[in-house]
mmCIF file of C-alpha atoms in Angstrom:
data_model
loop_
_atom_site.group_PDB
_atom_site.id
_atom_site.type_symbol
_atom_site.label_atom_id
_atom_site.label_comp_id
_atom_site.label_asym_id
_atom_site.label_seq_id
_atom_site.Cartn_x
_atom_site.Cartn_y
_atom_site.Cartn_z
ATOM 1 C CA MET A 163 -53.922 38.901 -41.874
ATOM 2 C CA THR A 164 -52.261 41.297 -44.200
ATOM 3 C CA SER A 165 -52.441 44.885 -42.565
ATOM 4 C CA ARG A 166 -55.062 46.774 -44.343
ATOM 5 C CA LYS A 167 -53.737 50.377 -42.757
ATOM 6 C CA ILE A 168 -54.115 53.558 -44.723
ATOM 7 C CA ILE A 169 -52.642 56.676 -44.753
ATOM 8 C CA ILE A 170 -55.345 59.681 -44.855
ATOM 9 C CA GLU A 171 -55.024 62.727 -46.271
ATOM 10 C CA ALA A 172 -57.077 65.826 -46.019
ATOM 11 C CA SER A 173 -57.557 68.073 -48.959
ATOM 12 C CA GLY A 174 -58.569 71.633 -48.930
ATOM 13 C CA ARG A 175 -60.717 73.502 -51.497
ATOM 14 C CA HIS A 176 -59.065 73.532 -54.768
ATOM 15 C CA VAL A 177 -59.626 73.933 -58.618
ATOM 16 C CA HIS A 178 -58.750 72.005 -61.859
ATOM 17 C CA LEU A 179 -58.725 73.760 -64.851
ATOM 18 C CA SER A 180 -59.114 73.234 -68.338
ATOM 19 C CA ALA A 181 -56.672 74.401 -71.360
ATOM 20 C CA LYS A 182 -59.620 76.463 -72.391
ATOM 21 C CA ASP A 183 -60.059 77.866 -69.367
ATOM 22 C CA LEU A 184 -56.538 78.429 -68.220
ATOM 23 C CA GLU A 185 -56.254 80.804 -71.063
ATOM 24 C CA THR A 186 -59.317 82.848 -70.401
ATOM 25 C CA LEU A 187 -58.253 83.265 -66.682
ATOM 26 C CA PHE A 188 -54.551 83.884 -67.253
ATOM 27 C CA GLY A 189 -53.630 84.290 -71.122
ATOM 28 C CA LYS A 190 -53.288 82.778 -74.384
ATOM 29 C CA GLY A 191 -50.461 80.060 -74.393
ATOM 30 C CA TYR A 192 -50.390 80.429 -70.421
ATOM 31 C CA SER A 193 -49.157 77.327 -68.304
ATOM 32 C CA LEU A 194 -49.212 76.315 -64.724
ATOM 33 C CA THR A 195 -46.098 76.593 -62.351
ATOM 34 C CA PRO A 196 -45.650 73.687 -59.767
ATOM 35 C CA LYS A 197 -45.280 75.090 -56.469
ATOM 36 C CA LYS A 198 -45.273 72.085 -54.512
ATOM 37 C CA TYR A 199 -45.567 68.162 -55.786
ATOM 38 C CA LEU A 200 -48.774 66.265 -54.177
ATOM 39 C CA SER A 201 -48.691 62.769 -52.973
ATOM 40 C CA GLN A 202 -50.601 61.497 -56.008
ATOM 41 C CA PRO A 203 -47.718 61.042 -58.992
ATOM 42 C CA GLY A 204 -47.870 63.854 -61.280
ATOM 43 C CA GLN A 205 -50.297 66.106 -59.349
ATOM 44 C CA PHE A 206 -49.282 69.435 -58.034
ATOM 45 C CA LEU A 207 -50.194 72.482 -56.342
ATOM 46 C CA CYS A 208 -49.672 75.666 -58.524
ATOM 47 C CA GLU A 209 -47.989 79.000 -57.685
ATOM 48 C CA GLU A 210 -51.232 80.723 -59.293
ATOM 49 C CA ARG A 211 -54.599 81.270 -57.540
ATOM 50 C CA VAL A 212 -57.894 82.306 -58.336
ATOM 51 C CA LYS A 213 -60.717 83.685 -56.572
ATOM 52 C CA ILE A 214 -64.162 81.947 -56.594
ATOM 53 C CA GLU A 215 -67.100 83.781 -56.336
ATOM 54 C CA GLY A 216 -70.601 82.401 -55.405
ATOM 55 C CA PRO A 217 -73.884 83.865 -54.905
ATOM 56 C CA LYS A 218 -72.795 84.685 -50.919
ATOM 57 C CA GLY A 219 -69.403 84.836 -50.896
ATOM 58 C CA PHE A 220 -65.786 83.823 -52.367
ATOM 59 C CA PHE A 221 -62.579 82.668 -51.793
ATOM 60 C CA ASP A 222 -59.674 85.216 -52.723
ATOM 61 C CA ARG A 223 -56.825 82.741 -53.409
ATOM 62 C CA SER A 224 -58.096 79.331 -53.790
ATOM 63 C CA GLY A 225 -55.591 76.949 -55.059
ATOM 64 C CA ILE A 226 -55.264 75.348 -58.306
ATOM 65 C CA ILE A 227 -54.035 71.569 -58.761
ATOM 66 C CA GLY A 228 -52.204 71.021 -61.847
ATOM 67 C CA PRO A 229 -51.690 69.670 -64.514
ATOM 68 C CA ILE A 230 -54.619 70.789 -66.502
ATOM 69 C CA ARG A 231 -57.814 68.650 -67.114
ATOM 70 C CA ALA A 232 -60.330 67.838 -69.924
ATOM 71 C CA GLU A 233 -62.900 70.017 -67.762
ATOM 72 C CA THR A 234 -62.693 72.572 -65.356
ATOM 73 C CA GLN A 235 -63.800 71.257 -61.934
ATOM 74 C CA VAL A 236 -64.129 73.006 -58.381
ATOM 75 C CA GLU A 237 -64.006 71.305 -55.017
ATOM 76 C CA LEU A 238 -65.399 72.240 -51.830
ATOM 77 C CA SER A 239 -66.544 71.263 -48.364
ATOM 78 C CA TYR A 240 -69.667 71.658 -47.247
ATOM 79 C CA THR A 241 -68.223 74.649 -44.850
ATOM 80 C CA ASP A 242 -67.278 76.237 -48.039
ATOM 81 C CA GLU A 243 -70.367 75.861 -49.802
ATOM 82 C CA ARG A 244 -72.248 78.138 -47.072
ATOM 83 C CA THR A 245 -69.644 80.864 -47.636
ATOM 84 C CA LEU A 246 -70.143 80.766 -51.297
ATOM 85 C CA GLY A 247 -74.092 80.133 -50.974
ATOM 86 C CA VAL A 248 -73.739 77.341 -53.453
ATOM 87 C CA VAL A 249 -75.130 73.862 -52.905
ATOM 88 C CA ALA A 250 -73.183 71.041 -54.959
ATOM 89 C CA PRO A 251 -73.778 67.580 -54.868
ATOM 90 C CA VAL A 252 -70.972 64.967 -53.551
ATOM 91 C CA ARG A 253 -69.307 63.362 -56.361
ATOM 92 C CA GLU A 254 -66.605 61.770 -57.367
ATOM 93 C CA SER A 255 -64.110 63.376 -59.440
ATOM 94 C CA GLY A 256 -64.976 64.035 -63.036
ATOM 95 C CA ASP A 257 -68.447 63.184 -62.303
ATOM 96 C CA ILE A 258 -69.550 66.649 -62.984
ATOM 97 C CA LYS A 259 -72.943 66.253 -64.850
ATOM 98 C CA ASP A 260 -75.512 68.859 -63.579
ATOM 99 C CA SER A 261 -73.396 69.838 -60.754
ATOM 100 C CA ALA A 262 -72.922 73.528 -59.393
ATOM 101 C CA ALA A 263 -72.401 76.783 -61.384
ATOM 102 C CA MET A 264 -69.596 79.062 -60.169
ATOM 103 C CA THR A 265 -67.613 82.238 -61.200
ATOM 104 C CA ILE A 266 -63.736 81.879 -61.221
ATOM 105 C CA VAL A 267 -61.599 84.858 -61.732
ATOM 106 C CA GLY A 268 -57.964 85.368 -62.696
ATOM 107 C CA PRO A 269 -55.993 87.917 -63.613
ATOM 108 C CA ASN A 270 -56.562 87.771 -67.424
ATOM 109 C CA GLY A 271 -60.393 86.980 -67.343
ATOM 110 C CA LYS A 272 -63.492 85.276 -65.962
ATOM 111 C CA VAL A 273 -65.054 82.172 -66.577
ATOM 112 C CA GLU A 274 -68.594 81.101 -65.429
ATOM 113 C CA ILE A 275 -69.018 77.392 -65.098
ATOM 114 C CA LYS A 276 -72.313 75.974 -65.642
ATOM 115 C CA GLU A 277 -71.276 72.912 -64.048
ATOM 116 C CA GLY A 278 -68.254 71.232 -62.388
ATOM 117 C CA VAL A 279 -68.540 72.393 -58.833
ATOM 118 C CA ILE A 280 -68.625 69.159 -56.449
ATOM 119 C CA ILE A 281 -67.850 67.984 -52.820
ATOM 120 C CA ALA A 282 -65.863 65.087 -53.398
ATOM 121 C CA LYS A 283 -66.934 61.811 -52.050
ATOM 122 C CA ARG A 284 -64.368 60.429 -49.841
ATOM 123 C CA HIS A 285 -62.352 57.868 -51.556
ATOM 124 C CA VAL A 286 -59.264 55.805 -51.376
ATOM 125 C CA HIS A 287 -56.660 55.632 -54.079
ATOM 126 C CA LEU A 288 -55.301 52.534 -54.592
ATOM 127 C CA THR A 289 -52.181 50.988 -56.661
ATOM 128 C CA PRO A 290 -53.276 47.634 -58.670
ATOM 129 C CA GLU A 291 -50.794 46.015 -56.425
ATOM 130 C CA ASP A 292 -52.692 47.178 -52.873
ATOM 131 C CA ALA A 293 -55.807 46.685 -54.351
ATOM 132 C CA GLU A 294 -54.902 43.204 -54.889
ATOM 133 C CA LYS A 295 -53.310 42.731 -51.456
ATOM 134 C CA PHE A 296 -56.369 44.498 -49.959
ATOM 135 C CA GLY A 297 -58.660 42.170 -51.828
ATOM 136 C CA LEU A 298 -60.864 45.389 -53.469
ATOM 137 C CA LYS A 299 -62.067 46.431 -57.136
ATOM 138 C CA ASP A 300 -62.060 49.529 -58.464
ATOM 139 C CA LYS A 301 -65.061 51.592 -57.952
ATOM 140 C CA GLN A 302 -66.278 49.290 -54.760
ATOM 141 C CA ILE A 303 -67.943 51.046 -51.800
ATOM 142 C CA ILE A 304 -65.824 50.014 -48.690
ATOM 143 C CA LYS A 305 -65.346 50.855 -44.885
ATOM 144 C CA VAL A 306 -62.708 52.720 -43.018
ATOM 145 C CA LYS A 307 -62.472 52.869 -39.446
ATOM 146 C CA VAL A 308 -60.405 55.732 -37.685
ATOM 147 C CA GLY A 309 -59.126 55.441 -33.821
ATOM 148 C CA GLY A 310 -58.873 58.168 -30.861
ATOM 149 C CA ASP A 311 -61.561 59.813 -29.277
ATOM 150 C CA ARG A 312 -63.222 60.675 -31.998
ATOM 151 C CA GLY A 313 -63.096 57.652 -33.826
ATOM 152 C CA LEU A 314 -65.794 56.615 -36.195
ATOM 153 C CA ILE A 315 -66.096 54.475 -39.361
ATOM 154 C CA PHE A 316 -66.160 55.911 -42.870
ATOM 155 C CA ASP A 317 -69.046 54.543 -44.824
ATOM 156 C CA GLU A 318 -69.719 55.234 -48.136
ATOM 157 C CA VAL A 319 -65.621 55.239 -49.377
ATOM 158 C CA VAL A 320 -65.146 54.605 -52.811
ATOM 159 C CA ALA A 321 -61.926 52.350 -53.694
ATOM 160 C CA ARG A 322 -60.414 53.927 -56.896
ATOM 161 C CA VAL A 323 -58.007 51.604 -58.572
ATOM 162 C CA ASN A 324 -55.422 53.024 -61.253
ATOM 163 C CA PRO A 325 -51.827 52.154 -61.665
ATOM 164 C CA SER A 326 -51.078 56.116 -61.785
ATOM 165 C CA TYR A 327 -52.010 56.361 -58.306
ATOM 166 C CA ALA A 328 -50.042 56.447 -54.787
ATOM 167 C CA THR A 329 -52.422 54.693 -52.240
ATOM 168 C CA ALA A 330 -54.000 56.822 -49.860
ATOM 169 C CA MET A 331 -57.472 57.822 -48.338
ATOM 170 C CA HIS A 332 -58.482 61.452 -49.526
ATOM 171 C CA ILE A 333 -61.069 63.306 -46.801
ATOM 172 C CA ASP A 334 -61.931 67.317 -47.043
ATOM 173 C CA PHE A 335 -61.143 69.289 -44.226
ATOM 174 C CA ASP A 336 -64.736 68.926 -42.500
ATOM 175 C CA GLU A 337 -63.914 65.583 -42.098
ATOM 176 C CA ALA A 338 -60.577 65.485 -41.008
ATOM 177 C CA ASN A 339 -61.912 67.835 -38.415
ATOM 178 C CA ALA A 340 -64.308 65.341 -37.206
ATOM 179 C CA ILE A 341 -61.446 62.875 -36.339
ATOM 180 C CA SER A 342 -59.301 65.973 -34.587
ATOM 181 C CA GLY A 343 -56.717 65.069 -37.473
ATOM 182 C CA VAL A 344 -56.164 61.755 -37.488
ATOM 183 C CA THR A 345 -54.218 60.804 -40.107
ATOM 184 C CA GLU A 346 -54.468 56.797 -40.378
ATOM 185 C CA GLY A 347 -56.930 54.292 -40.791
ATOM 186 C CA GLU A 348 -57.807 50.666 -41.757
ATOM 187 C CA ILE A 349 -60.089 49.683 -44.182
ATOM 188 C CA ILE A 350 -62.401 47.116 -42.690
ATOM 189 C CA ASP A 351 -64.789 46.464 -44.986
ATOM 190 C CA MET B 16 -87.246 45.604 -32.876
ATOM 191 C CA THR B 17 -87.732 48.991 -31.511
ATOM 192 C CA SER B 18 -86.528 51.481 -33.754
ATOM 193 C CA ARG B 19 -83.435 53.084 -32.711
ATOM 194 C CA LYS B 20 -83.429 56.440 -34.585
ATOM 195 C CA ILE B 21 -82.283 59.502 -33.019
ATOM 196 C CA ILE B 22 -82.608 63.311 -33.591
ATOM 197 C CA ILE B 23 -78.809 64.295 -34.253
ATOM 198 C CA GLU B 24 -78.521 68.103 -33.475
ATOM 199 C CA ALA B 25 -75.309 70.133 -34.031
ATOM 200 C CA SER B 26 -73.752 72.653 -31.347
ATOM 201 C CA GLY B 27 -71.784 75.457 -31.926
ATOM 202 C CA ARG B 28 -69.352 76.790 -29.958
ATOM 203 C CA HIS B 29 -70.346 78.572 -26.409
ATOM 204 C CA VAL B 30 -69.456 79.023 -23.264
ATOM 205 C CA HIS B 31 -71.114 78.269 -19.541
ATOM 206 C CA LEU B 32 -70.044 80.824 -16.776
ATOM 207 C CA SER B 33 -70.019 80.311 -13.184
ATOM 208 C CA ALA B 34 -72.076 82.705 -11.176
ATOM 209 C CA LYS B 35 -68.428 84.370 -9.884
ATOM 210 C CA ASP B 36 -67.455 84.560 -13.517
ATOM 211 C CA LEU B 37 -70.258 86.157 -14.974
ATOM 212 C CA GLU B 38 -70.399 88.927 -12.033
ATOM 213 C CA THR B 39 -66.504 89.969 -13.168
ATOM 214 C CA LEU B 40 -67.638 89.881 -16.813
ATOM 215 C CA PHE B 41 -71.072 91.706 -16.485
ATOM 216 C CA GLY B 42 -71.011 93.504 -13.126
ATOM 217 C CA LYS B 43 -71.842 92.255 -10.012
ATOM 218 C CA GLY B 44 -75.522 90.852 -10.053
ATOM 219 C CA TYR B 45 -76.118 90.552 -13.122
ATOM 220 C CA SER B 46 -78.555 87.607 -14.451
ATOM 221 C CA LEU B 47 -78.304 86.245 -17.514
ATOM 222 C CA THR B 48 -81.264 86.771 -20.622
ATOM 223 C CA PRO B 49 -82.666 83.625 -22.675
ATOM 224 C CA LYS B 50 -83.256 84.945 -26.074
ATOM 225 C CA LYS B 51 -83.985 81.080 -27.075
ATOM 226 C CA TYR B 52 -84.834 78.349 -24.995
ATOM 227 C CA LEU B 53 -82.722 75.079 -26.625
ATOM 228 C CA SER B 54 -83.846 71.523 -26.913
ATOM 229 C CA GLN B 55 -82.301 70.528 -23.820
ATOM 230 C CA PRO B 56 -85.151 71.353 -20.826
ATOM 231 C CA GLY B 57 -84.090 74.342 -19.288
ATOM 232 C CA GLN B 58 -80.910 75.559 -21.284
ATOM 233 C CA PHE B 59 -81.096 78.826 -23.225
ATOM 234 C CA LEU B 60 -79.122 80.971 -25.790
ATOM 235 C CA CYS B 61 -78.438 84.349 -24.386
ATOM 236 C CA GLU B 62 -79.000 87.438 -25.394
ATOM 237 C CA GLU B 63 -75.167 88.358 -23.873
ATOM 238 C CA ARG B 64 -72.241 87.618 -25.588
ATOM 239 C CA VAL B 65 -68.683 87.414 -24.935
ATOM 240 C CA LYS B 66 -65.272 87.596 -26.758
ATOM 241 C CA ILE B 67 -62.901 84.530 -26.260
ATOM 242 C CA GLU B 68 -59.610 85.062 -26.957
ATOM 243 C CA GLY B 69 -56.435 82.502 -27.507
ATOM 244 C CA PRO B 70 -52.792 83.411 -28.525
ATOM 245 C CA LYS B 71 -53.637 83.282 -32.226
ATOM 246 C CA GLY B 72 -56.851 84.567 -32.427
ATOM 247 C CA PHE B 73 -60.406 85.674 -31.189
ATOM 248 C CA PHE B 74 -64.092 85.579 -31.540
ATOM 249 C CA ASP B 75 -65.692 88.500 -30.812
ATOM 250 C CA ARG B 76 -69.127 87.626 -30.252
ATOM 251 C CA SER B 77 -69.400 83.693 -28.971
ATOM 252 C CA GLY B 78 -72.706 82.496 -27.645
ATOM 253 C CA ILE B 79 -73.424 81.865 -23.983
ATOM 254 C CA ILE B 80 -75.348 79.107 -22.958
ATOM 255 C CA GLY B 81 -77.354 79.533 -19.474
ATOM 256 C CA PRO B 82 -78.330 79.009 -16.638
ATOM 257 C CA ILE B 83 -74.933 79.402 -14.737
ATOM 258 C CA ARG B 84 -73.302 76.509 -13.969
ATOM 259 C CA ALA B 85 -70.503 75.524 -10.947
ATOM 260 C CA GLU B 86 -67.564 75.841 -13.392
ATOM 261 C CA THR B 87 -66.988 78.268 -16.629
ATOM 262 C CA GLN B 88 -66.673 76.196 -19.588
ATOM 263 C CA VAL B 89 -65.749 76.928 -23.463
ATOM 264 C CA GLU B 90 -66.593 74.107 -25.918
ATOM 265 C CA LEU B 91 -65.254 74.771 -29.571
ATOM 266 C CA SER B 92 -64.561 72.804 -32.544
ATOM 267 C CA TYR B 93 -61.510 71.363 -34.033
ATOM 268 C CA THR B 94 -61.785 74.181 -36.466
ATOM 269 C CA ASP B 95 -62.010 76.857 -33.656
ATOM 270 C CA GLU B 96 -58.897 75.502 -31.747
ATOM 271 C CA ARG B 97 -56.932 76.527 -35.116
ATOM 272 C CA THR B 98 -58.229 79.674 -35.491
ATOM 273 C CA LEU B 99 -57.550 80.508 -31.309
ATOM 274 C CA GLY B 100 -54.180 78.714 -31.170
ATOM 275 C CA VAL B 101 -55.734 76.113 -28.557
ATOM 276 C CA VAL B 102 -55.011 72.604 -28.200
ATOM 277 C CA ALA B 103 -57.896 71.624 -26.581
ATOM 278 C CA PRO B 104 -58.991 67.936 -25.346
ATOM 279 C CA VAL B 105 -62.129 66.024 -26.304
ATOM 280 C CA ARG B 106 -64.055 65.457 -23.233
ATOM 281 C CA GLU B 107 -67.286 64.979 -21.588
ATOM 282 C CA SER B 108 -68.906 68.136 -20.305
ATOM 283 C CA GLY B 109 -68.123 68.902 -17.202
ATOM 284 C CA ASP B 110 -64.691 67.272 -17.093
ATOM 285 C CA ILE B 111 -62.582 70.001 -17.610
ATOM 286 C CA LYS B 112 -59.303 69.142 -15.342
ATOM 287 C CA ASP B 113 -56.430 70.082 -16.540
ATOM 288 C CA SER B 114 -58.195 70.900 -19.931
ATOM 289 C CA ALA B 115 -56.899 74.134 -22.006
ATOM 290 C CA ALA B 116 -56.840 77.808 -21.075
ATOM 291 C CA MET B 117 -58.458 81.267 -22.461
ATOM 292 C CA THR B 118 -59.083 84.323 -22.032
ATOM 293 C CA ILE B 119 -62.815 85.825 -21.449
ATOM 294 C CA VAL B 120 -63.648 89.201 -22.019
ATOM 295 C CA GLY B 121 -67.179 90.763 -21.344
ATOM 296 C CA PRO B 122 -68.312 94.401 -21.114
ATOM 297 C CA ASN B 123 -67.665 94.959 -17.339
ATOM 298 C CA GLY B 124 -63.868 93.027 -17.227
ATOM 299 C CA LYS B 125 -62.287 89.897 -18.188
ATOM 300 C CA VAL B 126 -61.582 86.254 -16.820
ATOM 301 C CA GLU B 127 -58.594 84.526 -17.814
ATOM 302 C CA ILE B 128 -59.630 80.503 -17.070
ATOM 303 C CA LYS B 129 -56.543 78.347 -16.316
ATOM 304 C CA GLU B 130 -59.042 74.888 -17.431
ATOM 305 C CA GLY B 131 -62.378 74.633 -19.034
ATOM 306 C CA VAL B 132 -61.844 74.557 -22.454
ATOM 307 C CA ILE B 133 -62.720 71.385 -24.102
ATOM 308 C CA ILE B 134 -63.752 69.822 -27.324
ATOM 309 C CA ALA B 135 -67.062 67.947 -26.786
ATOM 310 C CA LYS B 136 -66.923 64.413 -27.059
ATOM 311 C CA ARG B 137 -69.914 63.397 -29.150
ATOM 312 C CA HIS B 138 -72.591 62.218 -27.037
ATOM 313 C CA VAL B 139 -76.367 60.966 -27.010
ATOM 314 C CA HIS B 140 -78.841 62.736 -23.935
ATOM 315 C CA LEU B 141 -81.345 60.134 -23.296
ATOM 316 C CA THR B 142 -84.335 60.162 -20.920
ATOM 317 C CA PRO B 143 -84.765 57.138 -18.648
ATOM 318 C CA GLU B 144 -87.451 56.020 -20.399
ATOM 319 C CA ASP B 145 -85.345 56.043 -24.087
ATOM 320 C CA ALA B 146 -82.343 54.680 -22.601
ATOM 321 C CA GLU B 147 -84.197 51.826 -21.510
ATOM 322 C CA LYS B 148 -86.176 51.066 -24.509
ATOM 323 C CA PHE B 149 -83.179 51.296 -26.591
ATOM 324 C CA GLY B 150 -81.247 49.181 -23.680
ATOM 325 C CA LEU B 151 -78.358 51.567 -23.066
ATOM 326 C CA LYS B 152 -76.820 52.479 -19.599
ATOM 327 C CA ASP B 153 -75.319 55.742 -18.726
ATOM 328 C CA LYS B 154 -71.629 56.509 -19.600
ATOM 329 C CA GLN B 155 -72.100 53.511 -22.171
ATOM 330 C CA ILE B 156 -69.926 53.994 -25.242
ATOM 331 C CA ILE B 157 -72.065 53.422 -28.489
ATOM 332 C CA LYS B 158 -72.355 53.425 -32.316
ATOM 333 C CA VAL B 159 -74.947 55.970 -34.061
ATOM 334 C CA LYS B 160 -75.179 55.235 -37.965
ATOM 335 C CA VAL B 161 -75.800 57.988 -40.041
ATOM 336 C CA GLY B 162 -76.960 57.619 -43.834
ATOM 337 C CA GLY B 163 -76.708 59.506 -46.977
ATOM 338 C CA ASP B 164 -73.707 60.230 -49.544
ATOM 339 C CA ARG B 165 -71.411 60.711 -47.126
ATOM 340 C CA GLY B 166 -72.788 58.167 -44.424
ATOM 341 C CA LEU B 167 -70.561 56.878 -41.828
ATOM 342 C CA ILE B 168 -70.756 55.235 -37.926
ATOM 343 C CA PHE B 169 -69.916 57.248 -35.324
ATOM 344 C CA ASP B 170 -68.164 55.277 -32.863
ATOM 345 C CA GLU B 171 -67.107 56.273 -29.664
ATOM 346 C CA VAL B 172 -70.399 58.379 -28.676
ATOM 347 C CA VAL B 173 -71.000 58.538 -24.976
ATOM 348 C CA ALA B 174 -74.614 57.648 -24.048
ATOM 349 C CA ARG B 175 -75.817 60.180 -20.842
ATOM 350 C CA VAL B 176 -79.074 59.371 -19.418
ATOM 351 C CA ASN B 177 -80.849 61.592 -16.566
ATOM 352 C CA PRO B 178 -84.694 62.461 -16.361
ATOM 353 C CA SER B 179 -83.835 66.154 -17.021
ATOM 354 C CA TYR B 180 -82.452 65.559 -20.727
ATOM 355 C CA ALA B 181 -84.576 65.328 -23.991
ATOM 356 C CA THR B 182 -83.364 62.657 -26.198
ATOM 357 C CA ALA B 183 -80.914 63.711 -29.062
ATOM 358 C CA MET B 184 -77.484 63.240 -30.086
ATOM 359 C CA HIS B 185 -75.111 66.214 -30.066
ATOM 360 C CA ILE B 186 -72.252 66.563 -32.293
ATOM 361 C CA ASP B 187 -70.348 69.811 -33.281
ATOM 362 C CA PHE B 188 -70.274 71.353 -36.466
ATOM 363 C CA ASP B 189 -67.086 69.596 -37.806
ATOM 364 C CA GLU B 190 -68.776 66.450 -37.718
ATOM 365 C CA ALA B 191 -72.049 68.285 -39.017
ATOM 366 C CA ASN B 192 -70.654 69.308 -42.234
ATOM 367 C CA ALA B 193 -68.701 65.896 -42.407
ATOM 368 C CA ILE B 194 -72.233 64.354 -42.902
ATOM 369 C CA SER B 195 -73.553 67.069 -44.797
ATOM 370 C CA GLY B 196 -76.011 68.332 -42.337
ATOM 371 C CA VAL B 197 -77.868 64.945 -41.831
ATOM 372 C CA THR B 198 -80.193 65.449 -38.884
ATOM 373 C CA GLU B 199 -81.241 62.035 -38.123
ATOM 374 C CA GLY B 200 -79.076 58.387 -37.044
ATOM 375 C CA GLU B 201 -79.472 54.844 -35.816
ATOM 376 C CA ILE B 202 -78.318 53.388 -32.600
ATOM 377 C CA ILE B 203 -76.723 50.627 -33.861
ATOM 378 C CA ASP B 204 -74.643 49.135 -30.469
#
């Protein structure tokens, strides 16, 4: 039996910016400055930060993950939602139609997005090689078991298969705290 | 097949006080003032609040749950731990031997507890009648399935059976946020 163990990484709240919104927030012709490359190839946390504002509160220095994307997207935890007074749906990254609104403020201006704010649905990034090894298909809903004295089985985990990925499960900090920071799981279904 | 559905309630950080520590914090002969009775019979949130302090931070107005207990106990989430700079074990309520230390400050004085700080292990309170109906025994480790788009199966759930209980599952806010606040589960094992 092949091991189906997988690394679990926690993602904090962050913003992806479109080229247009990047210019509004930081000025014409601006480009993002990588501060730290992340586990997913080509993805980086930026030196730049932005303020995000909801009806009830704000976060002053939210991280931006580069490179730029086709559409601006803000990923929050349920805890963040309550601080901001925002009700965002649980969605896969990129699936932002009719998601929540937000104000984003940069040093050069501000952007009011009508949609783009989501809680990221828990997911596993897989290379095609690992997907084949694990017997999984893109978009398949799988279960991941986590051990320890706060053990649980994450249901409703989306498998996402792409040659540009590194194999890892991504959850948010609410979920990471619920398992006391355990960083390995096992795909069981 | 009997329904094995159960209400899920989230507990915030709180303090239980011994008679001795209550007097040190609030003065000789002091008694706690119920503000709101909780779902567990006889348990109440108090008008009084205390400051709890760890090496890295503090919470100014932490709730006290009465009535007084044999030993002082502080229940935190993993998120709270990191704010305070405390590393507390996951334990059942009352099992505080060699758990974490904390400073508790009241209007009349302060107490340095050497042990008593825990992360409460997720658990289900059961009346003997419901335990029998569900086919469960005291101390049994069970699984509880939660639905929705952040569905999961809580493993490592302790069943606790006592005539003084009302039947309900208790989790902390990290766990409640990880399931986006869903308030019903089903015992599946």
